Amino acid sequence: MGQALGIPDSGLLLQIDSVPVIDPNEPLDKLLLNKRFRQSFMAFADSCLAGESVHFYNEVHEHDKIPVDDPVRRIYMARHIIDKYIVAGASMEVNISYRTRQEILTTTNLAHPDLFNNALNELMQLMKTNLAKDYWSSMYFIKFKEANMRFNGHEQESMAGWNFSPRLSSVRGADDPFHQENVLKGFGCDNRDLDTQ
């Protein structure tokens, strides 16, 4: 059971890698490859009621990890993504052009490796212009930066690159670097584009 959860039988220490430092000057698509950054950015986007683009990116990122020689899993995941993000009226419908939406909906090859590329390109542009600049001055980025400094700095020096195995019983909200207090909801989000009336 422990191995299924990623916990070694010995329960001893596991070596951890250092977390890369995030540079706001890097392109957003490169930054989103970092899972911790992506989670923080997604929480920020959700607080701005614009999280569907980042959730879509995350699911397509997972879709792209499925080997091309496994068409059944790729098709299953593609259908899930289409139903959740692409179909008009979907629960998390993304803001993409009609042309791109129709390309995806009318494709005959749901296992194609580039199926969602045009949609990702359009959404990346939207995220860069509508979310990224506000994220860098938000509480979400400050919390993310503090968690990274804490992880890469003093705590890691004292552990000398080692950490206890991630047992479920030892994980608490305060230990989670992305634990967001309810108070943070709405901080740092520029709602000028949202009609709140």
PDB file of N, CA and C in Angstrom, residues 75-122:
ATOM      1  N   ILE A  75      -7.501   9.087 -26.786  1.00  0.00           N
ATOM      2  CA  ILE A  75      -8.848   9.411 -27.246  1.00  0.00           C
ATOM      3  C   ILE A  75      -9.771   9.628 -26.044  1.00  0.00           C
ATOM      4  N   TYR A  76      -9.658   8.763 -25.052  1.00  0.00           N
ATOM      5  CA  TYR A  76     -10.484   8.905 -23.854  1.00  0.00           C
ATOM      6  C   TYR A  76     -10.234  10.257 -23.185  1.00  0.00           C
ATOM      7  N   MET A  77      -8.960  10.623 -23.037  1.00  0.00           N
ATOM      8  CA  MET A  77      -8.613  11.902 -22.405  1.00  0.00           C
ATOM      9  C   MET A  77      -9.049  13.071 -23.289  1.00  0.00           C
ATOM     10  N   ALA A  78      -8.887  12.952 -24.603  1.00  0.00           N
ATOM     11  CA  ALA A  78      -9.296  14.013 -25.522  1.00  0.00           C
ATOM     12  C   ALA A  78     -10.807  14.242 -25.431  1.00  0.00           C
ATOM     13  N   ARG A  79     -11.575  13.174 -25.360  1.00  0.00           N
ATOM     14  CA  ARG A  79     -13.034  13.314 -25.229  1.00  0.00           C
ATOM     15  C   ARG A  79     -13.401  14.015 -23.927  1.00  0.00           C
ATOM     16  N   HIS A  80     -12.694  13.662 -22.867  1.00  0.00           N
ATOM     17  CA  HIS A  80     -12.929  14.317 -21.572  1.00  0.00           C
ATOM     18  C   HIS A  80     -12.665  15.818 -21.683  1.00  0.00           C
ATOM     19  N   ILE A  81     -11.545  16.188 -22.287  1.00  0.00           N
ATOM     20  CA  ILE A  81     -11.170  17.600 -22.443  1.00  0.00           C
ATOM     21  C   ILE A  81     -12.193  18.328 -23.321  1.00  0.00           C
ATOM     22  N   ILE A  82     -12.600  17.705 -24.400  1.00  0.00           N
ATOM     23  CA  ILE A  82     -13.571  18.319 -25.309  1.00  0.00           C
ATOM     24  C   ILE A  82     -14.900  18.552 -24.587  1.00  0.00           C
ATOM     25  N   ASP A  83     -15.370  17.542 -23.853  1.00  0.00           N
ATOM     26  CA  ASP A  83     -16.645  17.675 -23.138  1.00  0.00           C
ATOM     27  C   ASP A  83     -16.585  18.739 -22.048  1.00  0.00           C
ATOM     28  N   LYS A  84     -15.451  18.870 -21.408  1.00  0.00           N
ATOM     29  CA  LYS A  84     -15.331  19.786 -20.276  1.00  0.00           C
ATOM     30  C   LYS A  84     -14.995  21.221 -20.684  1.00  0.00           C
ATOM     31  N   TYR A  85     -14.247  21.397 -21.810  1.00  0.00           N
ATOM     32  CA  TYR A  85     -13.739  22.729 -22.143  1.00  0.00           C
ATOM     33  C   TYR A  85     -14.111  23.258 -23.528  1.00  0.00           C
ATOM     34  N   ILE A  86     -14.367  22.390 -24.483  1.00  0.00           N
ATOM     35  CA  ILE A  86     -14.499  22.822 -25.877  1.00  0.00           C
ATOM     36  C   ILE A  86     -15.951  22.966 -26.323  1.00  0.00           C
ATOM     37  N   VAL A  87     -16.782  22.018 -25.981  1.00  0.00           N
ATOM     38  CA  VAL A  87     -18.181  22.037 -26.413  1.00  0.00           C
ATOM     39  C   VAL A  87     -18.864  23.307 -25.909  1.00  0.00           C
ATOM     40  N   ALA A  88     -19.646  23.936 -26.784  1.00  0.00           N
ATOM     41  CA  ALA A  88     -20.373  25.148 -26.385  1.00  0.00           C
ATOM     42  C   ALA A  88     -21.281  24.835 -25.201  1.00  0.00           C
ATOM     43  N   GLY A  89     -21.184  25.654 -24.166  1.00  0.00           N
ATOM     44  CA  GLY A  89     -21.984  25.445 -22.967  1.00  0.00           C
ATOM     45  C   GLY A  89     -21.362  24.477 -21.975  1.00  0.00           C
ATOM     46  N   ALA A  90     -20.120  24.042 -22.223  1.00  0.00           N
ATOM     47  CA  ALA A  90     -19.443  23.107 -21.326  1.00  0.00           C
ATOM     48  C   ALA A  90     -19.258  23.735 -19.947  1.00  0.00           C
ATOM     49  N   SER A  91     -19.076  22.902 -18.949  1.00  0.00           N
ATOM     50  CA  SER A  91     -18.970  23.393 -17.571  1.00  0.00           C
ATOM     51  C   SER A  91     -17.817  24.381 -17.385  1.00  0.00           C
ATOM     52  N   MET A  92     -16.729  24.214 -18.117  1.00  0.00           N
ATOM     53  CA  MET A  92     -15.593  25.136 -18.031  1.00  0.00           C
ATOM     54  C   MET A  92     -15.188  25.571 -19.441  1.00  0.00           C
ATOM     55  N   GLU A  93     -16.153  25.984 -20.219  1.00  0.00           N
ATOM     56  CA  GLU A  93     -15.908  26.358 -21.614  1.00  0.00           C
ATOM     57  C   GLU A  93     -14.835  27.437 -21.712  1.00  0.00           C
ATOM     58  N   VAL A  94     -13.836  27.172 -22.564  1.00  0.00           N
ATOM     59  CA  VAL A  94     -12.741  28.131 -22.744  1.00  0.00           C
ATOM     60  C   VAL A  94     -13.059  29.096 -23.874  1.00  0.00           C
ATOM     61  N   ASN A  95     -12.444  30.257 -23.809  1.00  0.00           N
ATOM     62  CA  ASN A  95     -12.668  31.318 -24.779  1.00  0.00           C
ATOM     63  C   ASN A  95     -11.692  31.162 -25.947  1.00  0.00           C
ATOM     64  N   ILE A  96     -12.100  30.395 -26.948  1.00  0.00           N
ATOM     65  CA  ILE A  96     -11.281  30.204 -28.146  1.00  0.00           C
ATOM     66  C   ILE A  96     -12.109  30.599 -29.365  1.00  0.00           C
ATOM     67  N   SER A  97     -11.424  30.782 -30.477  1.00  0.00           N
ATOM     68  CA  SER A  97     -12.119  31.203 -31.689  1.00  0.00           C
ATOM     69  C   SER A  97     -13.045  30.097 -32.202  1.00  0.00           C
ATOM     70  N   TYR A  98     -14.039  30.510 -32.952  1.00  0.00           N
ATOM     71  CA  TYR A  98     -14.982  29.561 -33.552  1.00  0.00           C
ATOM     72  C   TYR A  98     -14.242  28.584 -34.454  1.00  0.00           C
ATOM     73  N   ARG A  99     -13.289  29.097 -35.229  1.00  0.00           N
ATOM     74  CA  ARG A  99     -12.516  28.255 -36.146  1.00  0.00           C
ATOM     75  C   ARG A  99     -11.773  27.157 -35.400  1.00  0.00           C
ATOM     76  N   THR A 100     -11.090  27.525 -34.317  1.00  0.00           N
ATOM     77  CA  THR A 100     -10.332  26.543 -33.533  1.00  0.00           C
ATOM     78  C   THR A 100     -11.268  25.533 -32.873  1.00  0.00           C
ATOM     79  N   ARG A 101     -12.379  26.027 -32.341  1.00  0.00           N
ATOM     80  CA  ARG A 101     -13.360  25.135 -31.710  1.00  0.00           C
ATOM     81  C   ARG A 101     -13.865  24.106 -32.733  1.00  0.00           C
ATOM     82  N   GLN A 102     -14.207  24.579 -33.938  1.00  0.00           N
ATOM     83  CA  GLN A 102     -14.728  23.674 -34.972  1.00  0.00           C
ATOM     84  C   GLN A 102     -13.664  22.687 -35.437  1.00  0.00           C
ATOM     85  N   GLU A 103     -12.392  23.112 -35.519  1.00  0.00           N
ATOM     86  CA  GLU A 103     -11.310  22.196 -35.893  1.00  0.00           C
ATOM     87  C   GLU A 103     -11.247  21.014 -34.926  1.00  0.00           C
ATOM     88  N   ILE A 104     -11.378  21.319 -33.642  1.00  0.00           N
ATOM     89  CA  ILE A 104     -11.304  20.264 -32.633  1.00  0.00           C
ATOM     90  C   ILE A 104     -12.556  19.391 -32.675  1.00  0.00           C
ATOM     91  N   LEU A 105     -13.723  20.014 -32.770  1.00  0.00           N
ATOM     92  CA  LEU A 105     -14.981  19.256 -32.729  1.00  0.00           C
ATOM     93  C   LEU A 105     -15.201  18.391 -33.963  1.00  0.00           C
ATOM     94  N   THR A 106     -14.631  18.789 -35.101  1.00  0.00           N
ATOM     95  CA  THR A 106     -14.866  18.035 -36.340  1.00  0.00           C
ATOM     96  C   THR A 106     -13.688  17.148 -36.737  1.00  0.00           C
ATOM     97  N   THR A 107     -12.673  17.062 -35.914  1.00  0.00           N
ATOM     98  CA  THR A 107     -11.520  16.234 -36.260  1.00  0.00           C
ATOM     99  C   THR A 107     -11.914  14.757 -36.328  1.00  0.00           C
ATOM    100  N   THR A 108     -11.233  14.044 -37.187  1.00  0.00           N
ATOM    101  CA  THR A 108     -11.480  12.603 -37.301  1.00  0.00           C
ATOM    102  C   THR A 108     -10.443  11.802 -36.526  1.00  0.00           C
ATOM    103  N   ASN A 109      -9.422  12.484 -36.003  1.00  0.00           N
ATOM    104  CA  ASN A 109      -8.351  11.802 -35.289  1.00  0.00           C
ATOM    105  C   ASN A 109      -8.171  12.417 -33.898  1.00  0.00           C
ATOM    106  N   LEU A 110      -8.912  11.899 -32.930  1.00  0.00           N
ATOM    107  CA  LEU A 110      -8.828  12.418 -31.563  1.00  0.00           C
ATOM    108  C   LEU A 110      -7.512  12.056 -30.884  1.00  0.00           C
ATOM    109  N   ALA A 111      -6.739  11.162 -31.462  1.00  0.00           N
ATOM    110  CA  ALA A 111      -5.457  10.772 -30.873  1.00  0.00           C
ATOM    111  C   ALA A 111      -4.295  11.598 -31.429  1.00  0.00           C
ATOM    112  N   HIS A 112      -4.590  12.532 -32.332  1.00  0.00           N
ATOM    113  CA  HIS A 112      -3.526  13.336 -32.958  1.00  0.00           C
ATOM    114  C   HIS A 112      -2.761  14.126 -31.892  1.00  0.00           C
ATOM    115  N   PRO A 113      -1.423  14.097 -31.939  1.00  0.00           N
ATOM    116  CA  PRO A 113      -0.634  14.772 -30.905  1.00  0.00           C
ATOM    117  C   PRO A 113      -0.801  16.295 -30.875  1.00  0.00           C
ATOM    118  N   ASP A 114      -1.211  16.920 -31.985  1.00  0.00           N
ATOM    119  CA  ASP A 114      -1.352  18.375 -32.042  1.00  0.00           C
ATOM    120  C   ASP A 114      -2.807  18.837 -31.966  1.00  0.00           C
ATOM    121  N   LEU A 115      -3.689  17.985 -31.492  1.00  0.00           N
ATOM    122  CA  LEU A 115      -5.121  18.269 -31.488  1.00  0.00           C
ATOM    123  C   LEU A 115      -5.466  19.589 -30.805  1.00  0.00           C
ATOM    124  N   PHE A 116      -4.838  19.882 -29.681  1.00  0.00           N
ATOM    125  CA  PHE A 116      -5.198  21.067 -28.904  1.00  0.00           C
ATOM    126  C   PHE A 116      -4.207  22.226 -29.043  1.00  0.00           C
ATOM    127  N   ASN A 117      -3.245  22.121 -29.951  1.00  0.00           N
ATOM    128  CA  ASN A 117      -2.202  23.144 -30.059  1.00  0.00           C
ATOM    129  C   ASN A 117      -2.739  24.539 -30.366  1.00  0.00           C
ATOM    130  N   ASN A 118      -3.645  24.658 -31.336  1.00  0.00           N
ATOM    131  CA  ASN A 118      -4.178  25.982 -31.683  1.00  0.00           C
ATOM    132  C   ASN A 118      -4.951  26.584 -30.514  1.00  0.00           C
ATOM    133  N   ALA A 119      -5.728  25.764 -29.831  1.00  0.00           N
ATOM    134  CA  ALA A 119      -6.474  26.249 -28.670  1.00  0.00           C
ATOM    135  C   ALA A 119      -5.514  26.696 -27.567  1.00  0.00           C
ATOM    136  N   LEU A 120      -4.449  25.919 -27.339  1.00  0.00           N
ATOM    137  CA  LEU A 120      -3.467  26.307 -26.329  1.00  0.00           C
ATOM    138  C   LEU A 120      -2.797  27.627 -26.682  1.00  0.00           C
ATOM    139  N   ASN A 121      -2.457  27.812 -27.948  1.00  0.00           N
ATOM    140  CA  ASN A 121      -1.821  29.065 -28.367  1.00  0.00           C
ATOM    141  C   ASN A 121      -2.738  30.255 -28.118  1.00  0.00           C
ATOM    142  N   GLU A 122      -4.011  30.125 -28.458  1.00  0.00           N
ATOM    143  CA  GLU A 122      -4.967  31.217 -28.231  1.00  0.00           C
ATOM    144  C   GLU A 122      -5.131  31.505 -26.740  1.00  0.00           C
TER     145      GLU A 122
END
